[in-house]
Amino acid sequence: MMKKLLSMFALVTALGLGFVANTYAEDVTPTTSAAEMATPETAPVAGTAVTAPVAAEVAPAATPAPVPNKGDTAWMLIATILVTLMAIPGLGLFYGGLVRQKNMLSVLMQTFMIFSFMGVLWAIYGYSVAFTGGNSFFGGLSKAFLHGITPDSVGATFSKGVVIPELVFVAFQLTFAAITPALIIGAFAERMKFSAIMVFMLLWFTFSYLPMAHMVWYWDGPDAITDAKSLETVVANAGWLWAKGALDFAGGTVVHINAGVAGLVGAIMVGKRIGYGKESMAPHSLTLTMVGAALLWVGWFGFNAGSNLEANGYAALALVNTMVATGAATLSWAFSEWFIKGKPSMLGAASGAVAGLVAITPACGFVGPMGAIIIGLLVSPICYFMVAKVKYMFGYDDALDVFGVHAIGGVFGALATGVFVNPALGGMGVYDYVANAVGTYDFTAQMTAQIYAVATAIVVSAVVSFIAFKIVDVLIGLRVSEESEREGLDTTEHGERAYHA
């Protein structure tokens, strides 16, 4: 069975790489980044290989190439470590505490292995497909196996003439690519085969995460924009949603909507847990869930503030917005639960914190702190209604509320970004790199771009997830046997137990 599984991994990877290689034009040398403009901009990320301005013919000397600032580099290294903390151990403990005792290790193992697997795939071909030129939907393979990237390679940020080492950008974006698929497992926790999960993640990462990252975050960088004509060239080379003007500072569409929709598709296709709605499926350790939520909150500062790519005032803004939005969402969920059920719960507070983190992710570098608080206050009642009412109305078993919190919170956050980026509401506005100043805010244009981004994330993830689950079901089968599910995945899938009493 293992030989067949390894052979299938190799075949699917080869097919995926061949598809990309045969489809896309030769890559543009510049790479791009992954969060959104830190200086409020019309779209997301840089990280691109910098093109120095062409010196005028009469200039006595060429303009010196930009050199990375050690402070920016140090901050981005720390941010990368913080995002790793979000996944292992943060996400693992948060999810692990929510499942039953007999499935604790299975969740930890899935999180640990997915993070490791996606990190390797990112270095082999993921970074190149997401952050090199190709077309509006996929990059190319010019940097597959990190070809040509050395300690001296640099990538752009969101400020003209400012760069960071490209290897730092590669590592930072690796953590995004690794944690996003891991978010999905909460939807079908406690009943899916480990082998099936790993093959699904390979397919989903290749055909859902990478295209979304490229569409939202790829552009040639600020130094490529000097006048209106050069801006047209940058837009033509950029990812499809970047070119539309969609704002996503740190992954509301790429990460949360993308993962949340995949989780819903998985929950429906894998089916309900045995005894769902009839037997108690209470979390086995809310203590561990609280610890995991706290680690997620701390790590999220790297996720959001790190997406600025520079250690400056906009990184500070993203950090403050992440803090206050999360606090507001925690309070909002707890008070909603208190009002409806008569008691505020620890689970509700932790869920509210995650909802707030999700909602502020696309907005954190674009809105002001008061806008962030409003986003936090509003997202929790919406997500609470989804997980407490809508899920049961429709009867799907999203075990750990991946869709209700990540997809719904991500949709709300992405749309709220388009509203609260408005300088009249305390937002940072949309930056115009031609004028080198904040441009005029256009509500209709901005909200249209945000709706495009939300709809694209939903459609891409839903279609890719459905096809990937179908393929895995035919090749391996999605679900463990009834006997294995009743015994628990810790012993039947991994041969160990989390606790020995």
Tab-separated table of N, CA and C in Angstrom, residues 342-423:
chain	number	residue	atom	x	y	z
A	342	GLY	N	-27.214	32.548	28.301
A	342	GLY	CA	-27.189	32.848	29.733
A	342	GLY	C	-25.828	32.724	30.370
A	343	LYS	N	-24.834	32.154	29.649
A	343	LYS	CA	-23.487	32.002	30.206
A	343	LYS	C	-22.454	32.179	29.087
A	344	PRO	N	-21.400	32.946	29.356
A	344	PRO	CA	-20.305	33.034	28.379
A	344	PRO	C	-19.363	31.848	28.592
A	345	SER	N	-18.866	31.253	27.518
A	345	SER	CA	-18.013	30.063	27.638
A	345	SER	C	-16.589	30.343	27.175
A	346	MET	N	-15.662	29.527	27.684
A	346	MET	CA	-14.275	29.614	27.238
A	346	MET	C	-14.163	29.264	25.756
A	347	LEU	N	-14.912	28.267	25.327
A	347	LEU	CA	-14.917	27.898	23.918
A	347	LEU	C	-15.401	29.058	23.058
A	348	GLY	N	-16.438	29.763	23.530
A	348	GLY	CA	-16.942	30.914	22.790
A	348	GLY	C	-15.914	32.023	22.692
A	349	ALA	N	-15.197	32.296	23.789
A	349	ALA	CA	-14.172	33.340	23.772
A	349	ALA	C	-13.055	32.984	22.800
A	350	ALA	N	-12.617	31.722	22.827
A	350	ALA	CA	-11.555	31.289	21.914
A	350	ALA	C	-12.021	31.355	20.465
A	351	SER	N	-13.259	30.948	20.218
A	351	SER	CA	-13.805	31.004	18.865
A	351	SER	C	-13.903	32.448	18.382
A	352	GLY	N	-14.310	33.343	19.274
A	352	GLY	CA	-14.388	34.753	18.915
A	352	GLY	C	-13.035	35.332	18.566
A	353	ALA	N	-12.020	34.934	19.327
A	353	ALA	CA	-10.673	35.424	19.039
A	353	ALA	C	-10.236	35.007	17.637
A	354	VAL	N	-10.476	33.749	17.283
A	354	VAL	CA	-10.085	33.275	15.953
A	354	VAL	C	-10.896	33.992	14.876
A	355	ALA	N	-12.194	34.195	15.112
A	355	ALA	CA	-13.018	34.920	14.145
A	355	ALA	C	-12.482	36.333	13.920
A	356	GLY	N	-12.076	36.992	15.001
A	356	GLY	CA	-11.519	38.330	14.872
A	356	GLY	C	-10.208	38.337	14.114
A	357	LEU	N	-9.356	37.353	14.382
A	357	LEU	CA	-8.086	37.246	13.668
A	357	LEU	C	-8.315	37.034	12.179
A	358	VAL	N	-9.275	36.186	11.864
A	358	VAL	CA	-9.594	35.917	10.460
A	358	VAL	C	-10.099	37.185	9.765
A	359	ALA	N	-11.044	37.872	10.392
A	359	ALA	CA	-11.678	39.024	9.742
A	359	ALA	C	-10.721	40.187	9.528
A	360	ILE	N	-9.777	40.384	10.451
A	360	ILE	CA	-8.880	41.533	10.314
A	360	ILE	C	-7.723	41.225	9.372
A	361	THR	N	-7.515	39.970	9.048
A	361	THR	CA	-6.374	39.592	8.204
A	361	THR	C	-6.326	40.350	6.879
A	362	PRO	N	-7.389	40.408	6.084
A	362	PRO	CA	-7.283	41.145	4.816
A	362	PRO	C	-7.217	42.649	4.987
A	363	ALA	N	-7.623	43.144	6.151
A	363	ALA	CA	-7.799	44.583	6.359
A	363	ALA	C	-6.688	45.236	7.163
A	364	CYS	N	-5.831	44.448	7.821
A	364	CYS	CA	-5.006	44.984	8.910
A	364	CYS	C	-4.065	46.109	8.515
A	365	GLY	N	-3.616	46.160	7.280
A	365	GLY	CA	-2.730	47.246	6.868
A	365	GLY	C	-3.434	48.371	6.144
A	366	PHE	N	-4.755	48.263	6.009
A	366	PHE	CA	-5.503	49.233	5.224
A	366	PHE	C	-6.475	50.073	6.039
A	367	VAL	N	-6.879	49.586	7.208
A	367	VAL	CA	-7.900	50.280	7.991
A	367	VAL	C	-7.261	50.894	9.230
A	368	GLY	N	-7.982	51.834	9.846
A	368	GLY	CA	-7.526	52.408	11.093
A	368	GLY	C	-7.970	51.567	12.276
A	369	PRO	N	-7.417	51.820	13.474
A	369	PRO	CA	-7.769	51.015	14.654
A	369	PRO	C	-9.259	51.030	14.992
A	370	MET	N	-9.953	52.156	14.770
A	370	MET	CA	-11.383	52.173	15.076
A	370	MET	C	-12.160	51.318	14.081
A	371	GLY	N	-11.724	51.329	12.827
A	371	GLY	CA	-12.328	50.434	11.853
A	371	GLY	C	-12.081	48.985	12.210
A	372	ALA	N	-10.889	48.687	12.727
A	372	ALA	CA	-10.561	47.321	13.144
A	372	ALA	C	-11.462	46.863	14.282
A	373	ILE	N	-11.723	47.750	15.234
A	373	ILE	CA	-12.603	47.393	16.354
A	373	ILE	C	-14.015	47.088	15.850
A	374	ILE	N	-14.499	47.902	14.922
A	374	ILE	CA	-15.848	47.659	14.372
A	374	ILE	C	-15.890	46.311	13.648
A	375	ILE	N	-14.847	46.011	12.876
A	375	ILE	CA	-14.789	44.721	12.187
A	375	ILE	C	-14.831	43.578	13.200
A	376	GLY	N	-14.067	43.696	14.279
A	376	GLY	CA	-14.063	42.669	15.309
A	376	GLY	C	-15.402	42.509	16.000
A	377	LEU	N	-16.041	43.618	16.305
A	377	LEU	CA	-17.339	43.559	16.984
A	377	LEU	C	-18.412	42.917	16.110
A	378	LEU	N	-18.356	43.166	14.807
A	378	LEU	CA	-19.412	42.669	13.909
A	378	LEU	C	-19.215	41.228	13.464
A	379	VAL	N	-17.961	40.774	13.353
A	379	VAL	CA	-17.735	39.447	12.781
A	379	VAL	C	-18.217	38.327	13.699
A	380	SER	N	-18.076	38.481	15.003
A	380	SER	CA	-18.415	37.382	15.909
A	380	SER	C	-19.895	37.003	15.893
A	381	PRO	N	-20.826	37.948	15.975
A	381	PRO	CA	-22.229	37.543	15.892
A	381	PRO	C	-22.567	36.827	14.585
A	382	ILE	N	-21.926	37.242	13.488
A	382	ILE	CA	-22.176	36.588	12.194
A	382	ILE	C	-21.684	35.144	12.235
A	383	CYS	N	-20.441	34.946	12.682
A	383	CYS	CA	-19.883	33.599	12.741
A	383	CYS	C	-20.616	32.746	13.787
A	384	TYR	N	-20.989	33.355	14.901
A	384	TYR	CA	-21.730	32.620	15.933
A	384	TYR	C	-23.048	32.095	15.380
A	385	PHE	N	-23.737	32.911	14.625
A	385	PHE	CA	-24.994	32.488	14.014
A	385	PHE	C	-24.766	31.324	13.045
A	386	MET	N	-23.661	31.378	12.298
A	386	MET	CA	-23.361	30.306	11.344
A	386	MET	C	-23.114	28.982	12.056
A	387	VAL	N	-22.323	29.006	13.137
A	387	VAL	CA	-21.957	27.733	13.781
A	387	VAL	C	-23.037	27.234	14.737
A	388	ALA	N	-23.841	28.148	15.277
A	388	ALA	CA	-24.858	27.738	16.252
A	388	ALA	C	-26.206	27.440	15.617
A	389	LYS	N	-26.473	28.024	14.450
A	389	LYS	CA	-27.794	27.871	13.828
A	389	LYS	C	-27.737	27.277	12.422
A	390	VAL	N	-27.012	27.945	11.539
A	390	VAL	CA	-27.039	27.573	10.122
A	390	VAL	C	-26.501	26.162	9.897
A	391	LYS	N	-25.406	25.806	10.576
A	391	LYS	CA	-24.827	24.472	10.402
A	391	LYS	C	-25.851	23.384	10.698
A	392	TYR	N	-26.641	23.572	11.739
A	392	TYR	CA	-27.631	22.561	12.114
A	392	TYR	C	-28.870	22.612	11.214
A	393	MET	N	-29.171	23.793	10.715
A	393	MET	CA	-30.284	23.912	9.775
A	393	MET	C	-30.014	23.110	8.496
A	394	PHE	N	-28.766	23.156	8.021
A	394	PHE	CA	-28.423	22.453	6.782
A	394	PHE	C	-27.918	21.033	7.022
A	395	GLY	N	-27.543	20.721	8.265
A	395	GLY	CA	-27.217	19.348	8.621
A	395	GLY	C	-25.845	18.848	8.219
A	396	TYR	N	-24.916	19.709	7.876
A	396	TYR	CA	-23.563	19.234	7.547
A	396	TYR	C	-22.718	19.190	8.822
A	397	ASP	N	-21.750	18.285	8.852
A	397	ASP	CA	-20.919	18.089	10.044
A	397	ASP	C	-19.541	18.708	9.836
A	398	ASP	N	-19.476	20.023	9.973
A	398	ASP	CA	-18.199	20.746	9.975
A	398	ASP	C	-17.691	20.677	11.404
A	399	ALA	N	-16.893	19.653	11.693
A	399	ALA	CA	-16.589	19.278	13.078
A	399	ALA	C	-16.058	20.434	13.914
A	400	LEU	N	-15.106	21.195	13.391
A	400	LEU	CA	-14.478	22.258	14.168
A	400	LEU	C	-14.771	23.641	13.584
A	401	ASP	N	-15.845	23.742	12.820
A	401	ASP	CA	-16.368	25.020	12.311
A	401	ASP	C	-15.374	25.793	11.441
A	402	VAL	N	-14.729	25.071	10.544
A	402	VAL	CA	-13.794	25.711	9.620
A	402	VAL	C	-14.536	26.648	8.675
A	403	PHE	N	-15.643	26.190	8.117
A	403	PHE	CA	-16.406	27.037	7.205
A	403	PHE	C	-17.049	28.205	7.946
A	404	GLY	N	-17.666	27.919	9.079
A	404	GLY	CA	-18.394	28.956	9.808
A	404	GLY	C	-17.519	30.082	10.321
A	405	VAL	N	-16.261	29.787	10.640
A	405	VAL	CA	-15.359	30.811	11.173
A	405	VAL	C	-14.425	31.336	10.084
A	406	HIS	N	-13.727	30.454	9.384
A	406	HIS	CA	-12.713	30.915	8.433
A	406	HIS	C	-13.324	31.444	7.139
A	407	ALA	N	-14.225	30.677	6.528
A	407	ALA	CA	-14.804	31.159	5.269
A	407	ALA	C	-15.705	32.366	5.495
A	408	ILE	N	-16.624	32.260	6.463
A	408	ILE	CA	-17.558	33.366	6.703
A	408	ILE	C	-16.829	34.580	7.261
A	409	GLY	N	-15.928	34.365	8.205
A	409	GLY	CA	-15.139	35.482	8.728
A	409	GLY	C	-14.266	36.109	7.662
A	410	GLY	N	-13.724	35.268	6.760
A	410	GLY	CA	-12.904	35.788	5.672
A	410	GLY	C	-13.703	36.603	4.677
A	411	VAL	N	-14.907	36.144	4.350
A	411	VAL	CA	-15.773	36.895	3.440
A	411	VAL	C	-16.119	38.253	4.044
A	412	PHE	N	-16.527	38.242	5.316
A	412	PHE	CA	-16.873	39.509	5.960
A	412	PHE	C	-15.664	40.448	5.998
A	413	GLY	N	-14.494	39.917	6.368
A	413	GLY	CA	-13.301	40.752	6.453
A	413	GLY	C	-12.893	41.331	5.113
A	414	ALA	N	-12.991	40.528	4.058
A	414	ALA	CA	-12.618	41.017	2.725
A	414	ALA	C	-13.533	42.145	2.269
A	415	LEU	N	-14.826	41.991	2.516
A	415	LEU	CA	-15.770	43.046	2.124
A	415	LEU	C	-15.621	44.277	3.011
A	416	ALA	N	-15.400	44.056	4.303
A	416	ALA	CA	-15.219	45.188	5.225
A	416	ALA	C	-13.962	45.979	4.889
A	417	THR	N	-12.950	45.312	4.347
A	417	THR	CA	-11.733	46.008	3.931
A	417	THR	C	-12.059	47.087	2.906
A	418	GLY	N	-12.926	46.746	1.958
A	418	GLY	CA	-13.297	47.707	0.931
A	418	GLY	C	-14.020	48.919	1.480
A	419	VAL	N	-14.682	48.759	2.615
A	419	VAL	CA	-15.405	49.871	3.248
A	419	VAL	C	-14.466	50.721	4.093
A	420	PHE	N	-13.720	50.073	4.995
A	420	PHE	CA	-12.958	50.814	5.997
A	420	PHE	C	-11.578	51.262	5.542
A	421	VAL	N	-11.185	50.923	4.285
A	421	VAL	CA	-9.966	51.503	3.732
A	421	VAL	C	-10.180	52.984	3.426
A	422	ASN	N	-11.405	53.404	3.358
A	422	ASN	CA	-11.778	54.792	3.066
A	422	ASN	C	-11.141	55.743	4.081
A	423	PRO	N	-10.328	56.699	3.639
A	423	PRO	CA	-9.717	57.656	4.574
A	423	PRO	C	-10.745	58.428	5.405
